Coordinates of C-alpha atoms in Angstrom, one line a residue:
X6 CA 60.1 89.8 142.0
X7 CA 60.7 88.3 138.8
X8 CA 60.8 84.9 138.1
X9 CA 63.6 83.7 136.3
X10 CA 66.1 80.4 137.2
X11 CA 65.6 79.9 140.5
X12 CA 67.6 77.1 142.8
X13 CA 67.0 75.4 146.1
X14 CA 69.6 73.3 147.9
X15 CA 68.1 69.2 147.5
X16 CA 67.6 68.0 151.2
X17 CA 69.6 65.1 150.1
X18 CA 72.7 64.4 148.3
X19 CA 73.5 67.9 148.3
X20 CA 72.2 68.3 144.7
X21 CA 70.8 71.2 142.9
X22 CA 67.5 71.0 141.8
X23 CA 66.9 73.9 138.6
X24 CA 63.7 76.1 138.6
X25 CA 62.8 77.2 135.0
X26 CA 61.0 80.7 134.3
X27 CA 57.1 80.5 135.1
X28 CA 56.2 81.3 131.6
X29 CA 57.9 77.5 130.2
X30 CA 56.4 75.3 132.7
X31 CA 54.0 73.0 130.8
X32 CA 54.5 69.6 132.5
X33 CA 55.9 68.2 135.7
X34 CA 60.0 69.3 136.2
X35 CA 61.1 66.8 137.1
X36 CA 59.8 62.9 137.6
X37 CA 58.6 61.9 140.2
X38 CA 61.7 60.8 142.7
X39 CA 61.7 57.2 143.8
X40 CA 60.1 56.2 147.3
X41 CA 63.5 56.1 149.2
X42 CA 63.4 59.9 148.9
X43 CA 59.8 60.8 149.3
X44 CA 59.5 61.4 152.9
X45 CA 59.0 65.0 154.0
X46 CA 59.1 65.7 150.0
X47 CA 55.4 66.8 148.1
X48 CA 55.7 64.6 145.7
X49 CA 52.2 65.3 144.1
X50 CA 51.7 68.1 142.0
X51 CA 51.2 71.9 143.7
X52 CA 47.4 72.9 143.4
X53 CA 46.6 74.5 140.1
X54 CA 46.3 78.6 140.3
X55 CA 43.8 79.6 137.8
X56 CA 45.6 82.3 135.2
X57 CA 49.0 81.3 136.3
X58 CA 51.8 79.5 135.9
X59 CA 53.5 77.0 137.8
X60 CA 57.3 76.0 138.5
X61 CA 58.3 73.2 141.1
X62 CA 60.4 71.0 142.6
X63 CA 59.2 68.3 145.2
X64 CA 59.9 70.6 148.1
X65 CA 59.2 74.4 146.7
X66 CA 56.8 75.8 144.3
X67 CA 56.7 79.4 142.7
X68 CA 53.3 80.7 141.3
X69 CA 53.5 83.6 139.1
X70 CA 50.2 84.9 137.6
X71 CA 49.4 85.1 133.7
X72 CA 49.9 88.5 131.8
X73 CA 47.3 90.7 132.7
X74 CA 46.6 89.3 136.1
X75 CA 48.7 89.7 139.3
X76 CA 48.6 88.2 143.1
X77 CA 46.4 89.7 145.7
X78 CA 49.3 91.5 147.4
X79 CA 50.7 92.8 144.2
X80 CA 53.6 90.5 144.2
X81 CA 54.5 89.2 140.9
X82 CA 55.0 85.7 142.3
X83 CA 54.5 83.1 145.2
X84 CA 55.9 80.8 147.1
X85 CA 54.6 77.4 148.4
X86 CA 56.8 75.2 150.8
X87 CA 56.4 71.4 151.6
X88 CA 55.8 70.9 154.8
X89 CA 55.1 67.4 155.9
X90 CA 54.5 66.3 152.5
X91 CA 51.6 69.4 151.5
X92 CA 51.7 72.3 150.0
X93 CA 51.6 74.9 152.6
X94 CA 51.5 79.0 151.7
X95 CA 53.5 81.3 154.4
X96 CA 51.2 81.5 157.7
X97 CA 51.4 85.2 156.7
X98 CA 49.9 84.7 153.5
X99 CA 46.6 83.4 151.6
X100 CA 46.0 80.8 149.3
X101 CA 47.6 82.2 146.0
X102 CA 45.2 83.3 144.0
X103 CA 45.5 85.7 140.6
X104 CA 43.2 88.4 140.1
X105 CA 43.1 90.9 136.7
X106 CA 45.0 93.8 136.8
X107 CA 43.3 97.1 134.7
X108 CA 45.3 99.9 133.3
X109 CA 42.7 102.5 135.2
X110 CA 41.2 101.4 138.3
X111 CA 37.4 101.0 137.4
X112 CA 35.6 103.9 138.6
X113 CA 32.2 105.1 140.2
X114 CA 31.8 101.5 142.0
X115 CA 32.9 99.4 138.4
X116 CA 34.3 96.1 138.7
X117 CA 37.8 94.4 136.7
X118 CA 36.5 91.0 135.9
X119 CA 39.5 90.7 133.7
X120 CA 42.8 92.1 132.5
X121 CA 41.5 95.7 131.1
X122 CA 37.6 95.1 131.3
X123 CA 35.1 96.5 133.6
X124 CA 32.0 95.6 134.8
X125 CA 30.4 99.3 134.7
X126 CA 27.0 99.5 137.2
X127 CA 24.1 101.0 136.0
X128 CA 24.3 104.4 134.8
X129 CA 28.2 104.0 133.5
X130 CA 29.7 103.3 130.7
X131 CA 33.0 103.6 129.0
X132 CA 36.2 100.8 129.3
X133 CA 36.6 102.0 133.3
X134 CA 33.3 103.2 134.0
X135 CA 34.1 106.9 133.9
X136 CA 31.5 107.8 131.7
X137 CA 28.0 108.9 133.2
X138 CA 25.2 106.8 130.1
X139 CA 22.9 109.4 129.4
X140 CA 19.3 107.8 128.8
X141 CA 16.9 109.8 126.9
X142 CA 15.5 112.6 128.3
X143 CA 11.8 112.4 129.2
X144 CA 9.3 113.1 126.6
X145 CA 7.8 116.8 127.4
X146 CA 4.0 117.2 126.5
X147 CA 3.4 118.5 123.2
X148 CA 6.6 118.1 122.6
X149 CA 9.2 116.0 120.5
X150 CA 13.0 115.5 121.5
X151 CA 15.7 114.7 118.0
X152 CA 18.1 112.7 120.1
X153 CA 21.0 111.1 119.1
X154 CA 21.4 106.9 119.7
X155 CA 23.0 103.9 118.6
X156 CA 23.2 102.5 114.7
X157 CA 20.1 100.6 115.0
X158 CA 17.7 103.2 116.4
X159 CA 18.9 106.0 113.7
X160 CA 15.4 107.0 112.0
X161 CA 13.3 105.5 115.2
X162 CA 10.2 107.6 116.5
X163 CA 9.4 106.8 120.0
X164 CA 7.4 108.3 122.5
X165 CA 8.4 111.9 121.3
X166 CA 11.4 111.3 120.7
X167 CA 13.3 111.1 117.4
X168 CA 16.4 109.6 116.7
X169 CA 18.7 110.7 113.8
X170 CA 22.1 111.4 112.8
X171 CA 22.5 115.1 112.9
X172 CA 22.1 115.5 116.5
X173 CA 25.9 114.6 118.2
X174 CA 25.8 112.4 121.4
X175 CA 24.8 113.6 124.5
X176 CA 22.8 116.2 123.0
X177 CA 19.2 116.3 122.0
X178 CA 16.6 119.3 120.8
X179 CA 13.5 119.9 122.5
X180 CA 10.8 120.9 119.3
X181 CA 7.5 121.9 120.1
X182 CA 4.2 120.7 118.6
X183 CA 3.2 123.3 115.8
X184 CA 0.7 126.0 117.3
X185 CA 2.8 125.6 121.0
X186 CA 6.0 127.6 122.6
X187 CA 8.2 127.5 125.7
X188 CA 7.9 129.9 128.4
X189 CA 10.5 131.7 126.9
X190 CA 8.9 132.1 123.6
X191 CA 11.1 129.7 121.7
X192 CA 9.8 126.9 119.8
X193 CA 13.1 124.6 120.4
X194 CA 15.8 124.4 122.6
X195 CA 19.3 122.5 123.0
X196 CA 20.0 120.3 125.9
X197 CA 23.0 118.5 126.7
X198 CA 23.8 115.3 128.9
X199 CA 25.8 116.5 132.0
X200 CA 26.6 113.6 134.3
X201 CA 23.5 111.8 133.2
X202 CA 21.5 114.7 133.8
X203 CA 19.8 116.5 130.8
X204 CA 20.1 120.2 130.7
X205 CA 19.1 123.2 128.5
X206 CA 22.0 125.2 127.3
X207 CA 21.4 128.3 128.5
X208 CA 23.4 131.2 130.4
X209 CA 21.2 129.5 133.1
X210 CA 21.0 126.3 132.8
X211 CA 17.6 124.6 134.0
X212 CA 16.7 120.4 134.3
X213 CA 15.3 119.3 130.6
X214 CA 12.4 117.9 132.7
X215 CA 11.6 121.5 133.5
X216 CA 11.0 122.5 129.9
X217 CA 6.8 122.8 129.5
X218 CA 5.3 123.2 125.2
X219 CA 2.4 125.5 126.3
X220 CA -0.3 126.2 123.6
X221 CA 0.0 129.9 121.8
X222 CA -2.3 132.4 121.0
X223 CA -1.9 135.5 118.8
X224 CA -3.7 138.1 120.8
X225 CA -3.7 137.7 124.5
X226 CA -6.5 136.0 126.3
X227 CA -8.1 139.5 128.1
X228 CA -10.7 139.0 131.6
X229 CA -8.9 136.0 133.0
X230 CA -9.2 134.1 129.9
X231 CA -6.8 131.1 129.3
X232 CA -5.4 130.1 126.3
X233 CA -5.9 126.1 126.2
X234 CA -5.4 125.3 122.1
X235 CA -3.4 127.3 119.8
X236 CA -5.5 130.4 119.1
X237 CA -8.1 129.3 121.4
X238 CA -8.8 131.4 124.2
X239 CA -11.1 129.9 127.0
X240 CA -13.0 132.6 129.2
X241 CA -14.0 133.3 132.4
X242 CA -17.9 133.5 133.3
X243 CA -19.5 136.6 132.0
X244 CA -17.0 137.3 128.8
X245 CA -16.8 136.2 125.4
X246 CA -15.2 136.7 122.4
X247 CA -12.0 135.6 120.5
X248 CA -9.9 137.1 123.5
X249 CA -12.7 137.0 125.8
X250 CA -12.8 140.6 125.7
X251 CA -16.7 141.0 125.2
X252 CA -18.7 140.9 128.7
X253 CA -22.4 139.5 128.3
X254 CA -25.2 139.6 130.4
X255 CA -26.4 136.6 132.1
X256 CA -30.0 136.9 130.1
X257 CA -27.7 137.2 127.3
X258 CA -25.2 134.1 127.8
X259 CA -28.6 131.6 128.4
X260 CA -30.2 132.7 125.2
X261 CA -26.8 132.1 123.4
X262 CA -26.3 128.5 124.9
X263 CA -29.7 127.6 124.6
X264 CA -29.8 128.4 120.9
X265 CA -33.1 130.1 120.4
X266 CA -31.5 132.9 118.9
X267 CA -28.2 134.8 117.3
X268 CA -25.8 135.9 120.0
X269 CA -26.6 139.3 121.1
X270 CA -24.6 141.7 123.8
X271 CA -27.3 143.3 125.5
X272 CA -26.9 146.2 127.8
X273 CA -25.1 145.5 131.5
X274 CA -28.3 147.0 133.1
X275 CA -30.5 143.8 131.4
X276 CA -28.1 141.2 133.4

């Protein structure tokens, strides 16, 4: 209800005793009445309600809550009686007691501490919480990420990742180290923050935290050989060569460690 001039019938003298809108009390209404009529009459002041308002008489009191903050049961004011000479609520009712309203309920478990603010948990942002925070995405070896940030981190190098103003929020780009690619071949590729999880933008999309920077070599590493440096092949026992593409005989692979003389492919039937 709204609170506007409200009247009570005085228990004695059949007066009428004015109530003045919520919003204009700043003192007591009225003074205090003399002792002849104090008995069954409250004729201390009504409790304070923090961010509200109060109006009163010495036997009723209405409690309507500050802009931006309403009662417990939604009601836009309350009543307290004087019973016995305190301040009694309804038995049906709680202490009054005004809580902050928020256009938008908070979401995903957020809290309204007051009138249009949320308290977001962890992971949320945004003024009700509906926004997932995207942190940034985990370094990937051999790797480094240009990811967008707050003002003060623009420029920053850290752990891989680069901050700067050309990449828009919630995005980032995965570069590899010079000499490596992705599995794909590519050198970079976009991801994008979707619900606080990174992914590539793909027709496919696949978890950022997937995304390996493996080292690349020109001509494929032949005989089981691996490529473990860019342009470096690493070979399998028994084979040599840039691509591990020349077999040697064991005779031949001691003299060649040991360094007594020039490498030398000998014949398979001298192994």
């Amino acid at each position: 209800m709204e609170v506007t001039a409200l009247r009570t019938n005085c228990r004695r003298g059949r007066g009428v005793l004015p109530f003045s809108p919520a919003d204009q009390i700043k003192q007591n209404l009225i003074p205090v009445p003399s002792p002849s009529l104090r008995a069954g009459l409250c004729w201390l002041e009504p409790p304070e309600v923090t961010n509200a308002v109060v109006a009163y008489n010495w036997s009723m009191a209405v409690i309507a809550c500050r802009p931006g903050w309403r009662l417990s049961d939604n009601a836009s004011a309350a009543l307290l009686s004087c019973v016995a000479g305190e301040w009694t609520a309804r038995p049906d009712e709680d202490r009054p007691a005004c809580q902050p309203e928020c256009a938008l309920p908070c979401a995903n478990g957020g809290v309204c501490v007051s009138p249009d603010i949320c308290v977001c948990p962890e992971g949320f942002t945004g003024d009700f919480c509906e926004e997932a925070v995207c942190e940034p995405p985990s370094p990937v070896p051999f790797a480094f990420a240009q990811y967008s940030a707050a003002p003060e981190r623009k420029g920053e190098m850290q752990i891989g990742l680069f901050y700067e103003n050309s990449v828009s929020e919630g995005e980032a780009y995965i570069s590899c180290y010079p000499g490596y690619v992705m599995c794909s071949g590519l050198g970079m590729m976009r991801i994008e923050c979707n619900n606080s999880v990174w992914l590539t933008k793909e027709a496919t999309p696949k978890r950022a935290s997937e995304i390996t920077c493996s080292p690349y070599c020109r001509f494929f590493c032949e005989n089981g050989g691996s490529c473990v440096a860019p342009g470096e092949c690493q070979c399998q026992e028994g084979f040599a060569g840039e691509r591990c593409e020349t077999r040697v005989s064991w005779i031949a692979r001691r003299r060649w460690r040991s360094g007594r003389q020039p490498y030398q492919k000998l014949p398979l039937g001298l192994g």
